[in-house]
Amino acid sequence: MIRYDVLKAIAPIVRGRLVVCNIGSPSQELYEILDQPSNFYMLGTMGLCSSIGLGLALAQKSPVVAIEGDGSVLTNLATLSTIANNPADNFTLLIIDNGSYGSTGDQPTYAGRKTSLADVARACGCESVVECAAEQTADELEKALASGSMTIIVSKCESGNVDVPVIGMDPCVIRERFVGEINRLGEARAES
Amino acid sequence: MATLTDRRIVDCLVENGIGFATSVPCKQLAGVIELVENSKSILHVPSNKEDEGMGLCAGAYMGGIRSCIIMQNTALGVVVNSLATLIQFYRIPLPMLISYRGEIGEKVACQVEMALHTKAILNQLHIPAYHFRNVDQLEDLDSIIKHSYMCGKPVAILADAAFWRSAE
Ligand SMILES: [Mg+2]
């Protein structure tokens, strides 16, 4: 399985949920598989997906899934210590670890060699860390969301991208419809 | 130990509805950071690096909480990309309270090196910058923060050594 297959497998689970998605191929592939107002696509800024996701999870109550890549997490590795020390039980960090910088031509990352992001996350103090095979990702994500506690999932998959177009949406439109969904979900939560 | 000046700064953040702050420490900002950490109105999430902090602030803002970053000017080189491609591109307001190291009164020579680039970087990014040299200028802080939210842009408050020396 490559990232695209993992995204396809988790699409039914993240449907209607707040998703912050990593720059480049992950966002472009998700946009093609499941575009929805509750997706926040990163059009730039390598490395900050997990930080945006954590900030969002700490600021409001709806569950947030941040879809990260191994290269992106390596760029901002200290994020794992911030996440561990400021736990948000509505936060799930899904690291799709294909061992390569997919968007730039599949150059290998250190996560595909000696570095275990799951071990780094544990060493940073993250309490619930799961490493799984790509095929298990949907099950693990479902479990994480049902657990009601912050979980880091490292999904090991093969490297490779699908040829999908660049996202042409205006960043302010992405932000506005995302905030609209955050508010709608918040109001629905307040009513129930 | 927080001073009266530190308290005025943090009160102003709270009065403007800022409920989320991230920081990377600076000696001059120690009192502000201490008050932010102890504030019941502000959730303080320290960052390891300022670009991470920009991500946290963007997330908190979209989640409905006004956010700010507390940092040193030396880190402006670190955050250029995050400011341009996240904060400005998605039009997220962000007051940046910056200790302006390397100005007149500085004791560490190396701090001068980034001080020389501080205003140039902010100018290049078209970020409004307000240089505080004296504690009397604090009366502008409220309107500077309001300006950030009015226009949906980052603003920089540069508080130099003379400012902190004049602190009450
Ligand atoms: Mg990768």
mmCIF file of C-alpha atoms in Angstrom, chain A residues 10-179:
data_model
loop_
_atom_site.group_PDB
_atom_site.id
_atom_site.type_symbol
_atom_site.label_atom_id
_atom_site.label_comp_id
_atom_site.label_asym_id
_atom_site.label_seq_id
_atom_site.Cartn_x
_atom_site.Cartn_y
_atom_site.Cartn_z
ATOM 1 C CA ILE A 10 -9.292 6.053 6.151
ATOM 2 C CA ALA A 11 -11.554 8.356 4.100
ATOM 3 C CA PRO A 12 -14.804 6.886 5.488
ATOM 4 C CA ILE A 13 -13.463 7.352 9.037
ATOM 5 C CA VAL A 14 -12.415 10.989 8.660
ATOM 6 C CA ARG A 15 -15.562 11.937 6.749
ATOM 7 C CA GLY A 16 -17.218 14.806 8.639
ATOM 8 C CA ARG A 17 -14.260 15.157 11.018
ATOM 9 C CA LEU A 18 -11.741 17.952 11.370
ATOM 10 C CA VAL A 19 -8.632 17.032 9.424
ATOM 11 C CA VAL A 20 -5.389 18.995 9.144
ATOM 12 C CA CYS A 21 -3.437 17.620 6.219
ATOM 13 C CA ASN A 22 0.237 17.880 5.402
ATOM 14 C CA ILE A 23 1.661 19.935 2.523
ATOM 15 C CA GLY A 24 2.091 18.557 -1.000
ATOM 16 C CA SER A 25 1.029 15.113 -2.162
ATOM 17 C CA PRO A 26 -0.892 14.180 1.036
ATOM 18 C CA SER A 27 -3.186 17.208 0.732
ATOM 19 C CA GLN A 28 -3.516 16.843 -3.033
ATOM 20 C CA GLU A 29 -4.371 13.169 -2.767
ATOM 21 C CA LEU A 30 -6.845 13.743 0.059
ATOM 22 C CA TYR A 31 -8.416 16.564 -1.957
ATOM 23 C CA GLU A 32 -9.070 14.115 -4.772
ATOM 24 C CA ILE A 33 -10.264 11.258 -2.563
ATOM 25 C CA LEU A 34 -12.397 13.199 -0.106
ATOM 26 C CA ASP A 35 -12.691 16.944 -0.388
ATOM 27 C CA GLN A 36 -14.795 18.326 2.452
ATOM 28 C CA PRO A 37 -15.035 21.697 4.246
ATOM 29 C CA SER A 38 -13.648 20.130 7.417
ATOM 30 C CA ASN A 39 -10.302 19.468 5.697
ATOM 31 C CA PHE A 40 -7.577 22.021 6.245
ATOM 32 C CA TYR A 41 -5.120 21.687 3.387
ATOM 33 C CA MET A 42 -1.637 22.987 3.943
ATOM 34 C CA LEU A 43 -0.462 24.676 0.766
ATOM 35 C CA GLY A 44 2.949 25.514 2.206
ATOM 36 C CA THR A 45 4.986 25.480 5.421
ATOM 37 C CA MET A 46 6.757 22.141 5.711
ATOM 38 C CA GLY A 47 6.602 20.607 9.175
ATOM 39 C CA LEU A 48 3.789 22.474 10.876
ATOM 40 C CA CYS A 49 0.823 20.154 10.296
ATOM 41 C CA SER A 50 1.061 18.521 13.735
ATOM 42 C CA SER A 51 1.504 21.939 15.396
ATOM 43 C CA ILE A 52 -1.593 23.372 13.709
ATOM 44 C CA GLY A 53 -3.507 20.234 14.655
ATOM 45 C CA LEU A 54 -2.427 20.413 18.294
ATOM 46 C CA GLY A 55 -3.246 24.132 18.562
ATOM 47 C CA LEU A 56 -6.683 23.453 17.106
ATOM 48 C CA ALA A 57 -7.329 20.476 19.397
ATOM 49 C CA LEU A 58 -6.351 22.469 22.486
ATOM 50 C CA ALA A 59 -8.568 25.404 21.479
ATOM 51 C CA GLN A 60 -11.858 23.533 21.006
ATOM 52 C CA LYS A 61 -13.518 20.203 21.798
ATOM 53 C CA SER A 62 -14.224 18.448 18.481
ATOM 54 C CA PRO A 63 -11.845 15.628 17.531
ATOM 55 C CA VAL A 64 -8.966 16.617 15.281
ATOM 56 C CA VAL A 65 -6.992 14.260 13.046
ATOM 57 C CA ALA A 66 -3.661 15.571 11.785
ATOM 58 C CA ILE A 67 -2.366 13.625 8.803
ATOM 59 C CA GLU A 68 1.400 13.991 8.813
ATOM 60 C CA GLY A 69 4.259 12.537 6.839
ATOM 61 C CA ASP A 70 7.559 11.132 8.081
ATOM 62 C CA GLY A 71 9.594 13.808 6.313
ATOM 63 C CA SER A 72 7.420 16.557 7.721
ATOM 64 C CA VAL A 73 7.665 15.239 11.303
ATOM 65 C CA LEU A 74 11.444 14.951 10.946
ATOM 66 C CA THR A 75 11.506 18.630 9.912
ATOM 67 C CA ASN A 76 9.770 19.595 13.176
ATOM 68 C CA LEU A 77 10.791 16.680 15.397
ATOM 69 C CA ALA A 78 10.471 18.649 18.636
ATOM 70 C CA THR A 79 6.715 18.861 17.968
ATOM 71 C CA LEU A 80 6.463 15.394 19.520
ATOM 72 C CA SER A 81 7.692 16.781 22.858
ATOM 73 C CA THR A 82 5.197 19.651 22.678
ATOM 74 C CA ILE A 83 2.405 17.179 21.925
ATOM 75 C CA ALA A 84 3.456 14.882 24.785
ATOM 76 C CA ASN A 85 3.625 17.691 27.315
ATOM 77 C CA ASN A 86 0.356 19.359 26.281
ATOM 78 C CA PRO A 87 -1.915 16.370 25.743
ATOM 79 C CA ALA A 88 -5.266 16.950 24.064
ATOM 80 C CA ASP A 89 -7.549 13.933 24.249
ATOM 81 C CA ASN A 90 -9.385 15.059 21.107
ATOM 82 C CA PHE A 91 -6.155 14.871 19.094
ATOM 83 C CA THR A 92 -4.996 12.028 16.874
ATOM 84 C CA LEU A 93 -1.726 12.328 15.025
ATOM 85 C CA LEU A 94 -1.528 9.975 12.077
ATOM 86 C CA ILE A 95 1.963 9.831 10.624
ATOM 87 C CA ILE A 96 1.912 8.151 7.226
ATOM 88 C CA ASP A 97 5.485 6.909 7.182
ATOM 89 C CA ASN A 98 6.516 5.891 3.676
ATOM 90 C CA GLY A 99 10.203 6.402 4.391
ATOM 91 C CA SER A 100 10.521 9.096 1.772
ATOM 92 C CA TYR A 101 9.945 12.723 0.907
ATOM 93 C CA GLY A 102 7.077 11.914 -1.436
ATOM 94 C CA SER A 103 6.250 15.359 -2.787
ATOM 95 C CA THR A 104 9.806 16.045 -3.920
ATOM 96 C CA GLY A 105 10.508 12.811 -5.754
ATOM 97 C CA ASP A 106 10.671 10.087 -3.098
ATOM 98 C CA GLN A 107 14.122 10.828 -1.742
ATOM 99 C CA PRO A 108 14.633 8.565 1.296
ATOM 100 C CA THR A 109 14.084 9.974 4.814
ATOM 101 C CA TYR A 110 15.900 8.800 7.931
ATOM 102 C CA ALA A 111 12.588 7.360 9.140
ATOM 103 C CA GLY A 112 12.958 4.764 6.403
ATOM 104 C CA ARG A 113 16.404 3.885 7.673
ATOM 105 C CA LYS A 114 17.460 3.766 11.333
ATOM 106 C CA THR A 115 15.096 6.266 12.946
ATOM 107 C CA SER A 116 11.850 5.042 14.494
ATOM 108 C CA LEU A 117 9.318 7.861 14.799
ATOM 109 C CA ALA A 118 7.224 5.717 17.140
ATOM 110 C CA ASP A 119 10.222 5.327 19.465
ATOM 111 C CA VAL A 120 10.960 9.045 19.243
ATOM 112 C CA ALA A 121 7.327 9.813 20.131
ATOM 113 C CA ARG A 122 7.515 7.464 23.151
ATOM 114 C CA ALA A 123 10.848 8.954 24.240
ATOM 115 C CA CYS A 124 9.249 12.405 24.011
ATOM 116 C CA GLY A 125 6.627 11.256 26.495
ATOM 117 C CA CYS A 126 3.664 10.452 24.244
ATOM 118 C CA GLU A 127 1.749 7.791 26.134
ATOM 119 C CA SER A 128 -0.340 6.167 23.451
ATOM 120 C CA VAL A 129 1.802 5.377 20.427
ATOM 121 C CA VAL A 130 0.935 2.712 17.877
ATOM 122 C CA GLU A 131 3.043 1.596 14.948
ATOM 123 C CA CYS A 132 1.142 -0.427 12.394
ATOM 124 C CA ALA A 133 1.293 -1.806 8.878
ATOM 125 C CA ALA A 134 -0.487 0.307 6.255
ATOM 126 C CA GLU A 135 -3.294 -2.290 6.021
ATOM 127 C CA GLN A 136 -4.059 -1.810 9.743
ATOM 128 C CA THR A 137 -4.270 1.991 9.615
ATOM 129 C CA ALA A 138 -8.049 2.320 9.298
ATOM 130 C CA ASP A 139 -8.623 -0.050 12.245
ATOM 131 C CA GLU A 140 -6.055 1.728 14.385
ATOM 132 C CA LEU A 141 -7.497 5.147 13.547
ATOM 133 C CA GLU A 142 -10.967 3.970 14.457
ATOM 134 C CA LYS A 143 -9.673 2.599 17.770
ATOM 135 C CA ALA A 144 -7.788 5.817 18.497
ATOM 136 C CA LEU A 145 -10.867 7.969 17.883
ATOM 137 C CA ALA A 146 -13.005 5.691 20.041
ATOM 138 C CA SER A 147 -10.435 5.672 22.862
ATOM 139 C CA GLY A 148 -11.000 9.322 23.736
ATOM 140 C CA SER A 149 -7.330 9.763 24.498
ATOM 141 C CA MET A 150 -4.545 11.316 22.480
ATOM 142 C CA THR A 151 -2.939 8.793 20.156
ATOM 143 C CA ILE A 152 0.008 8.874 17.789
ATOM 144 C CA ILE A 153 -0.250 6.355 14.939
ATOM 145 C CA VAL A 154 2.744 5.611 12.766
ATOM 146 C CA SER A 155 1.508 3.844 9.651
ATOM 147 C CA LYS A 156 4.315 2.137 7.742
ATOM 148 C CA CYS A 157 3.612 2.093 4.031
ATOM 149 C CA GLU A 158 5.460 1.955 0.733
ATOM 150 C CA SER A 159 6.693 5.090 -0.941
ATOM 151 C CA GLY A 160 5.011 6.376 -4.066
ATOM 152 C CA ASN A 161 2.561 9.016 -5.172
ATOM 153 C CA VAL A 162 -0.459 9.173 -7.415
ATOM 154 C CA ASP A 163 -0.527 11.810 -10.120
ATOM 155 C CA VAL A 164 -3.134 14.285 -8.883
ATOM 156 C CA PRO A 165 -3.456 18.008 -9.596
ATOM 157 C CA VAL A 166 -2.243 20.842 -7.366
ATOM 158 C CA ILE A 167 -4.974 22.355 -5.166
ATOM 159 C CA GLY A 168 -6.146 25.578 -6.756
ATOM 160 C CA MET A 169 -8.366 26.724 -3.907
ATOM 161 C CA ASP A 170 -7.647 30.107 -2.331
ATOM 162 C CA PRO A 171 -6.065 29.726 1.138
ATOM 163 C CA CYS A 172 -8.617 32.069 2.710
ATOM 164 C CA VAL A 173 -11.433 29.954 1.252
ATOM 165 C CA ILE A 174 -9.822 26.831 2.735
ATOM 166 C CA ARG A 175 -9.576 28.592 6.103
ATOM 167 C CA GLU A 176 -13.078 30.072 6.025
ATOM 168 C CA ARG A 177 -14.901 26.862 5.179
ATOM 169 C CA PHE A 178 -12.760 25.007 7.726
ATOM 170 C CA VAL A 179 -13.609 27.516 10.465
#
